[in-house]
Amino acid sequence: MKLAVNGIPSSAQTAVDLLAAEWDLTVTSTAAVQLTVAQGNDGLRISRAADTGTIQYSSAATLLRGLTEWLAHAQNELHFDYQEKAPAAKLGLFLDQHGAARLNDAALRQLLRRAAMLGYDQMLVATMPGTDYATAEHYAHLLGLQFTVTAWKREDATSPLIGAVVPLYTNRGLAPNQGRLRLTATTPAGDQDMWAAALFSEGAETPAVTLAWGLQMVAEYHYQTAVTPQWVAAQFWLMQHEDADGFLALDQFDNFKRRGKANREGSNPSKILFYMDWLYPRFWHQFGGVDAEKHYRVLADKLASAVTTQQTRSMYTYYHQLALYLSRKAHVLQTLTDAYRNDDHDEMTGVISELTVLADQLDELHDAYWQMWRQERTTFGWHTMDSRFGGLKQRLATTIDWLNDWQTGQAAPLVSVPDQPGKLGFATYGEIVAP
């Protein structure tokens, strides 16, 4: 959109220039539409009357948020007038840049541009000690945005976070816990600073692009006096051009509860099923009463029809393939278990054939995840996931060999291993693959 913009303070000009491409904004004095921005103390107000627009903002953060909203509304509206409150506190992002979770510079810029457009102005970075990533100056140099940047070494005993902290729940499994996030984000922050905390698991298995929905939700609770799920979804589409239904579907990787119920305990069945051993499935009994094969097949259908953007296309490709793999694994795992217990060699022949197909499917899943990882993170952490995928692939090959021997009576009986006690819950990678 071409605009003639007046009133941008010199302190914010660099940030506006950096975000112009994100907004699809061209500033020119000859544009037909005139936009005037002015600072005040009454929060954020954006309006347009035909070829005249105004933005009244209270801080640098609300200015960038206001420009994002004004330009989005102006795409389809000639007349509008919207107002938001003036938060007394700051809105920040606490970002895990430690170990495998570390984003590459390009992905970090993209993430923080999105955050700035939503009205964030603080960033606390959990860093790796002994590298240039351990300095706040490194991140400030990358951004050029109006962010206050603080670096924190994770081995330090005291966290510098002060205020209301909203976890984005990306640190438990293969996908974010969107339902639990919704419950947590509704906690009023009052006059405290509000932080969206983006932490990751020991393998950083949840893609950073999934943070988009959580960042939007936390921002809405910071800037609005009343928030509904429908409002957040509308703002998500308006400000980030992303579809809420697709992002909320990711909740179903770890949530077997009926619609509208959150995964409050933070269980991670998708991770458990993904890494669970074929011959010694110690956790499989915990899936009793759940039709995992159907659940993930339905989820795959949802993800296949999700509205994608350039930013999310690779994410949906990966998650669609993951849901298909989990559905087939659940089916084959149950069939294998039954065939072995019943000494059914005819059934086991089909199992071996399906395991061969799954091996190819696992290769495709690895490739999809690798493509997404390369877009987001450094190569430093990929060795962890390469080892995990490699272990899964080799374990599949070993399982097929053992089953072929079992078919001809050459395999010794499997050693009895006790089931993992308890209901379906949370387990780390090490606990899942441990004998």
Short mmCIF file of C-alpha atoms in Angstrom, two decimals:
data_model
loop_
_atom_site.label_atom_id
_atom_site.label_comp_id
_atom_site.label_asym_id
_atom_site.label_seq_id
_atom_site.Cartn_x
_atom_site.Cartn_y
_atom_site.Cartn_z
CA MET A 1 0.00 0.00 0.00
CA LYS A 2 1.25 3.48 -0.85
CA LEU A 3 0.92 6.10 1.88
CA ALA A 4 2.06 9.60 2.68
CA VAL A 5 3.00 9.31 6.36
CA ASN A 6 3.59 12.27 8.65
CA GLY A 7 4.74 12.38 12.25
CA ILE A 8 6.95 9.30 12.57
CA PRO A 9 9.51 10.22 15.28
CA SER A 10 13.15 9.87 14.29
CA SER A 11 13.65 7.31 17.09
CA ALA A 12 11.16 4.97 15.42
CA GLN A 13 12.10 5.54 11.78
CA THR A 14 14.57 2.65 11.59
CA ALA A 15 11.99 0.21 12.97
CA VAL A 16 9.34 1.46 10.54
CA ASP A 17 11.76 1.08 7.62
CA LEU A 18 12.59 -2.49 8.68
CA LEU A 19 8.95 -3.49 8.94
CA ALA A 20 7.79 -1.77 5.75
CA ALA A 21 8.26 -4.95 3.71
CA GLU A 22 6.27 -6.97 6.28
CA TRP A 23 3.45 -4.44 5.99
CA ASP A 24 3.78 -4.17 2.20
CA LEU A 25 4.10 -0.44 2.79
CA THR A 26 5.57 2.13 0.42
CA VAL A 27 5.93 5.61 1.90
CA THR A 28 5.74 8.37 -0.70
CA SER A 29 4.70 12.00 -0.49
CA THR A 30 2.64 11.68 -3.67
CA ALA A 31 0.32 8.96 -2.31
CA ALA A 32 -3.40 9.68 -2.35
CA VAL A 33 -3.91 8.45 1.21
CA GLN A 34 -2.47 10.63 3.99
CA LEU A 35 -1.67 9.04 7.36
CA THR A 36 -0.77 11.19 10.37
CA VAL A 37 0.68 9.71 13.55
CA ALA A 38 0.89 11.54 16.87
CA GLN A 39 1.90 10.56 20.39
CA GLY A 40 -0.46 10.96 23.32
CA ASN A 41 -1.36 9.40 26.66
CA ASP A 42 -4.66 7.70 25.85
CA GLY A 43 -3.48 4.36 24.52
CA LEU A 44 -3.80 3.41 20.88
CA ARG A 45 -6.42 4.72 18.48
CA ILE A 46 -6.46 4.10 14.73
CA SER A 47 -8.95 5.64 12.34
CA ARG A 48 -9.58 6.26 8.67
CA ALA A 49 -12.01 8.43 6.76
CA ALA A 50 -11.53 7.79 3.05
CA ASP A 51 -8.14 9.26 2.11
CA THR A 52 -7.26 10.51 5.60
CA GLY A 53 -5.97 8.32 8.41
CA THR A 54 -4.67 8.88 11.93
CA ILE A 55 -2.81 6.86 14.55
CA GLN A 56 -2.62 8.12 18.13
CA TYR A 57 -0.12 6.07 20.13
CA SER A 58 1.34 6.14 23.63
CA SER A 59 4.71 4.39 23.12
CA ALA A 60 7.03 3.09 20.43
CA ALA A 61 5.53 -0.39 20.87
CA THR A 62 1.96 0.85 20.37
CA LEU A 63 3.08 2.82 17.32
CA LEU A 64 4.32 -0.33 15.56
CA ARG A 65 1.25 -2.27 16.64
CA GLY A 66 -0.94 0.59 15.48
CA LEU A 67 0.68 0.69 12.06
CA THR A 68 0.18 -3.06 11.71
CA GLU A 69 -3.51 -2.82 12.56
CA TRP A 70 -4.15 0.34 10.53
CA LEU A 71 -2.60 -1.07 7.39
CA ALA A 72 -4.42 -4.39 7.79
CA HIS A 73 -7.80 -2.72 8.21
CA ALA A 74 -7.09 -0.31 5.38
CA GLN A 75 -6.77 -3.18 2.91
CA ASN A 76 -10.54 -3.65 2.96
CA GLU A 77 -12.03 -0.73 4.91
CA LEU A 78 -12.32 2.91 3.88
CA HIS A 79 -13.82 3.99 7.20
CA PHE A 80 -12.93 2.68 10.65
CA ASP A 81 -12.20 3.81 14.19
CA TYR A 82 -10.67 1.42 16.74
CA GLN A 83 -9.19 1.99 20.17
CA GLU A 84 -7.07 -0.06 22.61
CA LYS A 85 -6.01 0.57 26.18
CA ALA A 86 -2.66 2.04 27.20
CA PRO A 87 -0.86 -0.67 29.21
CA ALA A 88 1.00 0.66 32.23
CA ALA A 89 3.60 -2.10 31.87
CA LYS A 90 5.77 -3.65 29.18
CA LEU A 91 5.15 -6.65 26.95
CA GLY A 92 8.12 -8.95 26.47
CA LEU A 93 9.29 -12.19 24.87
CA PHE A 94 11.42 -14.61 26.88
CA LEU A 95 13.21 -16.65 24.22
CA ASP A 96 15.17 -19.86 24.72
CA GLN A 97 18.39 -19.62 22.68
CA HIS A 98 20.17 -22.34 24.63
CA GLY A 99 21.55 -25.52 23.07
CA ALA A 100 19.54 -27.09 20.27
CA ALA A 101 16.81 -24.45 20.60
CA ARG A 102 18.97 -21.67 19.20
CA LEU A 103 17.40 -19.89 16.22
CA ASN A 104 19.50 -18.80 13.30
CA ASP A 105 19.80 -15.08 12.69
CA ALA A 106 17.29 -14.97 9.83
CA ALA A 107 14.60 -16.80 11.82
CA LEU A 108 15.31 -14.66 14.87
CA ARG A 109 14.82 -11.49 12.84
CA GLN A 110 11.55 -12.82 11.44
CA LEU A 111 10.25 -13.82 14.86
CA LEU A 112 11.09 -10.49 16.44
CA ARG A 113 9.65 -8.51 13.57
CA ARG A 114 6.40 -10.34 14.13
CA ALA A 115 6.62 -9.63 17.85
CA ALA A 116 7.29 -5.93 17.24
CA MET A 117 4.31 -5.72 14.91
CA LEU A 118 2.13 -7.12 17.71
CA GLY A 119 3.36 -4.57 20.25
CA TYR A 120 6.20 -6.33 22.06
CA ASP A 121 9.13 -4.18 23.13
CA GLN A 122 11.18 -6.33 25.52
CA MET A 123 13.25 -9.45 24.93
CA LEU A 124 15.02 -11.63 27.45
CA VAL A 125 17.29 -14.24 25.88
CA ALA A 126 18.35 -17.46 27.60
CA THR A 127 21.75 -17.99 26.01
CA MET A 128 24.58 -20.44 25.62
CA PRO A 129 27.54 -19.48 27.81
CA GLY A 130 30.88 -18.92 26.15
CA THR A 131 29.58 -17.76 22.75
CA ASP A 132 28.79 -14.46 21.11
CA TYR A 133 25.15 -15.38 21.57
CA ALA A 134 25.64 -14.67 25.27
CA THR A 135 25.60 -10.92 24.83
CA ALA A 136 22.62 -8.63 24.59
CA GLU A 137 24.56 -6.53 22.07
CA HIS A 138 24.52 -9.38 19.58
CA TYR A 139 20.73 -9.44 19.51
CA ALA A 140 20.31 -5.69 19.59
CA HIS A 141 22.62 -5.47 16.57
CA LEU A 142 20.46 -7.99 14.68
CA LEU A 143 17.20 -6.18 15.23
CA GLY A 144 17.32 -2.48 14.75
CA LEU A 145 13.87 -2.52 16.36
CA GLN A 146 12.69 -0.71 19.47
CA PHE A 147 13.46 -3.65 21.74
CA THR A 148 15.12 -3.59 25.13
CA VAL A 149 17.29 -6.71 25.03
CA THR A 150 18.64 -8.59 28.06
CA ALA A 151 20.75 -11.75 27.89
CA TRP A 152 20.62 -14.35 30.66
CA LYS A 153 22.92 -17.34 31.02
CA ARG A 154 20.77 -20.27 32.04
CA GLU A 155 23.27 -21.51 34.60
CA ASP A 156 22.71 -18.33 36.61
CA ALA A 157 20.63 -19.03 39.68
CA THR A 158 18.34 -16.00 39.51
CA SER A 159 16.05 -15.29 36.58
CA PRO A 160 15.69 -11.60 35.73
CA LEU A 161 12.04 -12.07 34.78
CA ILE A 162 9.75 -9.78 36.78
CA GLY A 163 6.02 -9.74 36.13
CA ALA A 164 3.40 -12.11 34.79
CA VAL A 165 4.95 -14.99 32.82
CA VAL A 166 2.79 -16.86 30.29
CA PRO A 167 4.41 -20.09 29.05
CA LEU A 168 3.69 -20.82 25.39
CA TYR A 169 3.98 -24.55 26.18
CA THR A 170 6.42 -25.49 23.45
CA ASN A 171 8.76 -27.40 25.76
CA ARG A 172 6.96 -30.69 26.38
CA GLY A 173 6.55 -32.53 23.11
CA LEU A 174 6.34 -32.43 19.36
CA ALA A 175 3.67 -29.71 19.19
CA PRO A 176 2.49 -26.78 21.35
CA ASN A 177 -0.22 -27.18 24.00
CA GLN A 178 -2.57 -24.50 22.69
CA GLY A 179 -5.43 -25.32 25.06
CA ARG A 180 -3.33 -24.95 28.18
CA LEU A 181 -1.89 -21.72 26.80
CA ARG A 182 -5.40 -20.30 26.47
CA LEU A 183 -6.11 -21.03 30.13
CA THR A 184 -2.83 -19.49 31.30
CA ALA A 185 -3.01 -16.35 29.16
CA THR A 186 -6.32 -15.30 30.73
CA THR A 187 -4.61 -14.56 34.05
CA PRO A 188 -4.70 -10.75 34.45
CA ALA A 189 -1.29 -9.14 34.58
CA GLY A 190 -2.52 -5.96 36.25
CA ASP A 191 0.20 -3.33 36.20
CA GLN A 192 2.97 -5.93 35.91
CA ASP A 193 5.13 -6.51 32.89
CA MET A 194 3.82 -9.43 30.83
CA TRP A 195 6.14 -12.03 29.31
CA ALA A 196 5.44 -14.68 26.69
CA ALA A 197 7.90 -17.46 27.53
CA ALA A 198 9.12 -19.51 24.57
CA LEU A 199 11.07 -22.45 25.94
CA PHE A 200 11.78 -25.71 24.13
CA SER A 201 12.33 -29.38 24.96
CA GLU A 202 15.70 -31.08 25.21
CA GLY A 203 15.60 -31.69 21.46
CA ALA A 204 13.80 -28.46 20.52
CA GLU A 205 11.25 -30.65 18.73
CA THR A 206 8.50 -28.03 18.56
CA PRO A 207 9.11 -25.65 15.64
CA ALA A 208 9.52 -21.98 16.51
CA VAL A 209 6.95 -20.96 13.89
CA THR A 210 4.26 -22.42 16.18
CA LEU A 211 4.88 -19.51 18.57
CA ALA A 212 2.83 -17.21 16.34
CA TRP A 213 -0.52 -18.06 17.93
CA GLY A 214 0.79 -17.73 21.49
CA LEU A 215 2.42 -14.38 20.77
CA GLN A 216 -0.88 -13.10 19.41
CA MET A 217 -2.89 -14.34 22.37
CA VAL A 218 -0.59 -12.85 24.99
CA ALA A 219 -0.52 -9.54 23.12
CA GLU A 220 -4.31 -9.37 23.02
CA TYR A 221 -4.59 -9.91 26.78
CA HIS A 222 -2.03 -7.16 27.24
CA TYR A 223 -3.69 -4.56 25.01
CA GLN A 224 -7.41 -5.35 25.25
CA THR A 225 -9.84 -4.86 28.13
CA ALA A 226 -11.87 -7.94 27.14
CA VAL A 227 -10.71 -10.90 25.08
CA THR A 228 -12.56 -13.86 23.57
CA PRO A 229 -11.19 -16.76 21.50
CA GLN A 230 -13.06 -15.33 18.52
CA TRP A 231 -11.32 -11.97 18.99
CA VAL A 232 -7.86 -13.55 19.13
CA ALA A 233 -8.62 -15.58 16.00
CA ALA A 234 -9.76 -12.44 14.16
CA GLN A 235 -6.67 -10.51 15.24
CA PHE A 236 -4.45 -13.44 14.27
CA TRP A 237 -5.84 -13.30 10.74
CA LEU A 238 -5.75 -9.50 10.63
CA MET A 239 -2.23 -8.94 11.98
CA GLN A 240 -0.37 -12.09 10.91
CA HIS A 241 -2.60 -13.38 8.08
CA GLU A 242 -2.63 -16.81 9.74
CA ASP A 243 -5.61 -19.13 10.27
CA ALA A 244 -6.46 -19.90 13.89
CA ASP A 245 -8.12 -23.23 13.08
CA GLY A 246 -4.89 -24.68 11.73
CA PHE A 247 -2.81 -23.56 14.70
CA LEU A 248 -5.41 -24.76 17.18
CA ALA A 249 -5.49 -28.16 15.45
CA LEU A 250 -1.89 -28.65 16.62
CA ASP A 251 -3.31 -29.01 20.13
CA GLN A 252 -4.74 -32.37 19.07
CA PHE A 253 -1.35 -34.03 18.85
CA ASP A 254 -1.35 -34.31 22.63
CA ASN A 255 -4.98 -33.80 23.53
CA PHE A 256 -7.37 -36.75 23.34
CA LYS A 257 -10.03 -34.97 25.37
CA ARG A 258 -13.35 -33.95 23.88
CA ARG A 259 -13.59 -30.65 22.06
CA GLY A 260 -13.06 -27.58 24.23
CA LYS A 261 -11.21 -29.41 27.02
CA ALA A 262 -7.59 -28.44 27.61
CA ASN A 263 -4.68 -30.80 28.17
CA ARG A 264 -4.13 -29.38 31.66
CA GLU A 265 -1.57 -31.96 32.77
CA GLY A 266 0.68 -31.33 29.79
CA SER A 267 0.80 -34.97 28.71
CA ASN A 268 2.68 -35.66 25.47
CA PRO A 269 1.26 -38.85 23.90
CA SER A 270 2.45 -37.93 20.39
CA LYS A 271 6.07 -37.89 21.53
CA ILE A 272 5.60 -41.12 23.46
CA LEU A 273 4.02 -42.86 20.47
CA PHE A 274 6.59 -41.49 18.04
CA TYR A 275 9.62 -42.80 19.94
CA MET A 276 8.02 -45.89 21.51
CA ASP A 277 9.76 -49.17 20.73
CA TRP A 278 8.08 -51.69 18.44
CA LEU A 279 9.07 -54.85 20.30
CA TYR A 280 8.98 -53.45 23.85
CA PRO A 281 6.18 -50.85 23.79
CA ARG A 282 6.20 -50.18 27.53
CA PHE A 283 3.80 -47.21 27.26
CA TRP A 284 1.31 -48.73 24.84
CA HIS A 285 -1.09 -49.90 27.55
CA GLN A 286 -1.51 -46.23 28.56
CA PHE A 287 -3.29 -45.65 25.24
CA GLY A 288 -6.03 -48.06 26.26
CA GLY A 289 -9.47 -46.62 25.63
CA VAL A 290 -8.09 -44.21 23.02
CA ASP A 291 -8.38 -44.87 19.29
CA ALA A 292 -5.02 -43.31 18.46
CA GLU A 293 -5.11 -44.59 14.88
CA LYS A 294 -8.38 -42.77 14.16
CA HIS A 295 -7.47 -39.71 16.22
CA TYR A 296 -4.31 -38.96 14.25
CA ARG A 297 -5.93 -39.88 10.92
CA VAL A 298 -8.66 -37.29 11.54
CA LEU A 299 -6.00 -34.79 12.60
CA ALA A 300 -4.05 -35.42 9.40
CA ASP A 301 -7.18 -34.60 7.38
CA LYS A 302 -7.58 -31.32 9.30
CA LEU A 303 -3.98 -30.32 8.69
CA ALA A 304 -4.17 -31.22 5.00
CA SER A 305 -6.92 -28.60 4.57
CA ALA A 306 -5.30 -25.87 6.69
CA VAL A 307 -4.86 -22.41 5.21
CA THR A 308 -1.12 -21.92 4.73
CA THR A 309 1.17 -18.97 4.14
CA GLN A 310 4.78 -18.73 3.07
CA GLN A 311 5.73 -18.73 6.75
CA THR A 312 3.69 -21.80 7.71
CA ARG A 313 3.65 -24.00 4.62
CA SER A 314 6.60 -26.17 5.67
CA MET A 315 5.18 -26.42 9.20
CA TYR A 316 1.87 -27.81 7.98
CA THR A 317 3.62 -30.18 5.59
CA TYR A 318 5.65 -31.61 8.46
CA TYR A 319 2.76 -31.87 10.89
CA HIS A 320 0.49 -33.47 8.29
CA GLN A 321 3.12 -36.13 7.65
CA LEU A 322 3.67 -36.58 11.38
CA ALA A 323 -0.04 -37.17 12.00
CA LEU A 324 -0.17 -39.73 9.17
CA TYR A 325 2.88 -41.52 10.58
CA LEU A 326 1.46 -41.62 14.11
CA SER A 327 -1.86 -42.96 12.83
CA ARG A 328 -0.20 -45.76 10.92
CA LYS A 329 2.20 -46.54 13.76
CA ALA A 330 -0.67 -46.85 16.24
CA HIS A 331 -2.43 -49.27 13.90
CA VAL A 332 0.66 -51.36 13.15
CA LEU A 333 1.82 -51.41 16.77
CA GLN A 334 -1.49 -52.84 17.94
CA THR A 335 -1.57 -55.36 15.09
CA LEU A 336 2.00 -56.46 15.81
CA THR A 337 1.25 -56.90 19.51
CA ASP A 338 -1.87 -58.95 18.83
CA ALA A 339 -0.19 -61.09 16.17
CA TYR A 340 2.73 -61.93 18.47
CA ARG A 341 0.50 -62.80 21.43
CA ASN A 342 -1.78 -64.92 19.27
CA ASP A 343 1.08 -66.58 17.36
CA ASP A 344 -0.62 -65.39 14.16
CA HIS A 345 1.99 -65.67 11.41
CA ASP A 346 -0.40 -64.71 8.62
CA GLU A 347 -1.19 -61.44 10.40
CA MET A 348 2.48 -60.83 11.06
CA THR A 349 3.26 -61.07 7.34
CA GLY A 350 1.05 -58.03 6.84
CA VAL A 351 2.76 -56.27 9.75
CA ILE A 352 6.19 -56.73 8.18
CA SER A 353 4.91 -55.30 4.90
CA GLU A 354 3.45 -52.26 6.69
CA LEU A 355 6.66 -51.69 8.66
CA THR A 356 8.55 -51.50 5.37
CA VAL A 357 6.15 -48.76 4.19
CA LEU A 358 6.59 -46.96 7.52
CA ALA A 359 10.34 -46.92 7.04
CA ASP A 360 9.89 -44.95 3.83
CA GLN A 361 7.35 -42.70 5.53
CA LEU A 362 9.85 -42.02 8.33
CA ASP A 363 12.42 -40.94 5.73
CA GLU A 364 9.92 -38.47 4.26
CA LEU A 365 9.11 -37.17 7.73
CA HIS A 366 12.81 -36.70 8.48
CA ASP A 367 13.27 -34.73 5.27
CA ALA A 368 10.25 -32.50 5.97
CA TYR A 369 11.48 -31.77 9.47
CA TRP A 370 15.03 -31.10 8.25
CA GLN A 371 13.77 -28.57 5.72
CA MET A 372 11.85 -26.74 8.43
CA TRP A 373 14.77 -26.93 10.88
CA ARG A 374 17.11 -25.36 8.33
CA GLN A 375 14.74 -22.42 7.99
CA GLU A 376 14.61 -21.82 11.74
CA ARG A 377 17.61 -23.07 13.63
CA THR A 378 21.34 -23.47 13.38
CA THR A 379 22.93 -26.74 12.32
CA PHE A 380 24.35 -27.04 15.85
CA GLY A 381 21.29 -28.75 17.33
CA TRP A 382 20.36 -30.96 14.39
CA HIS A 383 22.76 -33.70 15.43
CA THR A 384 20.34 -34.51 18.24
CA MET A 385 17.40 -34.99 15.90
CA ASP A 386 19.53 -36.76 13.30
CA SER A 387 20.51 -39.26 15.97
CA ARG A 388 16.91 -39.73 17.06
CA PHE A 389 15.59 -40.22 13.55
CA GLY A 390 18.53 -42.49 12.78
CA GLY A 391 17.76 -44.56 15.85
CA LEU A 392 14.12 -44.86 14.84
CA LYS A 393 15.05 -45.94 11.32
CA GLN A 394 17.55 -48.53 12.52
CA ARG A 395 15.12 -49.82 15.12
CA LEU A 396 12.53 -50.33 12.39
CA ALA A 397 15.06 -52.32 10.35
CA THR A 398 15.99 -54.44 13.37
CA THR A 399 12.31 -55.06 14.15
CA ILE A 400 11.67 -56.25 10.60
CA ASP A 401 14.70 -58.59 10.79
CA TRP A 402 13.55 -60.02 14.13
CA LEU A 403 10.00 -60.54 12.91
CA ASN A 404 11.24 -62.33 9.81
CA ASP A 405 13.25 -64.63 12.08
CA TRP A 406 10.18 -65.12 14.29
CA GLN A 407 8.17 -66.10 11.24
CA THR A 408 10.58 -68.97 10.54
CA GLY A 409 10.99 -70.00 14.19
CA GLN A 410 14.58 -68.70 14.47
CA ALA A 411 13.94 -65.93 16.98
CA ALA A 412 14.05 -66.43 20.74
CA PRO A 413 10.95 -65.25 22.63
CA LEU A 414 10.92 -61.58 23.60
CA VAL A 415 12.07 -60.82 27.13
CA SER A 416 9.17 -59.81 29.35
CA VAL A 417 9.42 -56.11 30.18
CA PRO A 418 6.98 -54.50 32.65
CA ASP A 419 4.64 -51.81 31.36
CA GLN A 420 5.28 -48.23 32.36
CA PRO A 421 2.94 -47.66 35.31
CA GLY A 422 0.32 -44.96 35.47
CA LYS A 423 -1.98 -43.18 33.04
CA LEU A 424 -0.94 -41.55 29.81
CA GLY A 425 1.25 -38.65 30.83
CA PHE A 426 4.52 -36.88 30.23
CA ALA A 427 7.82 -38.55 29.37
CA THR A 428 11.13 -37.26 28.11
CA TYR A 429 12.96 -38.82 25.19
CA GLY A 430 15.34 -40.64 27.53
CA GLU A 431 12.47 -42.11 29.54
CA ILE A 432 10.64 -43.29 26.41
CA VAL A 433 13.58 -45.12 24.86
CA ALA A 434 15.03 -46.43 28.14
CA PRO A 435 14.85 -50.25 28.49
#
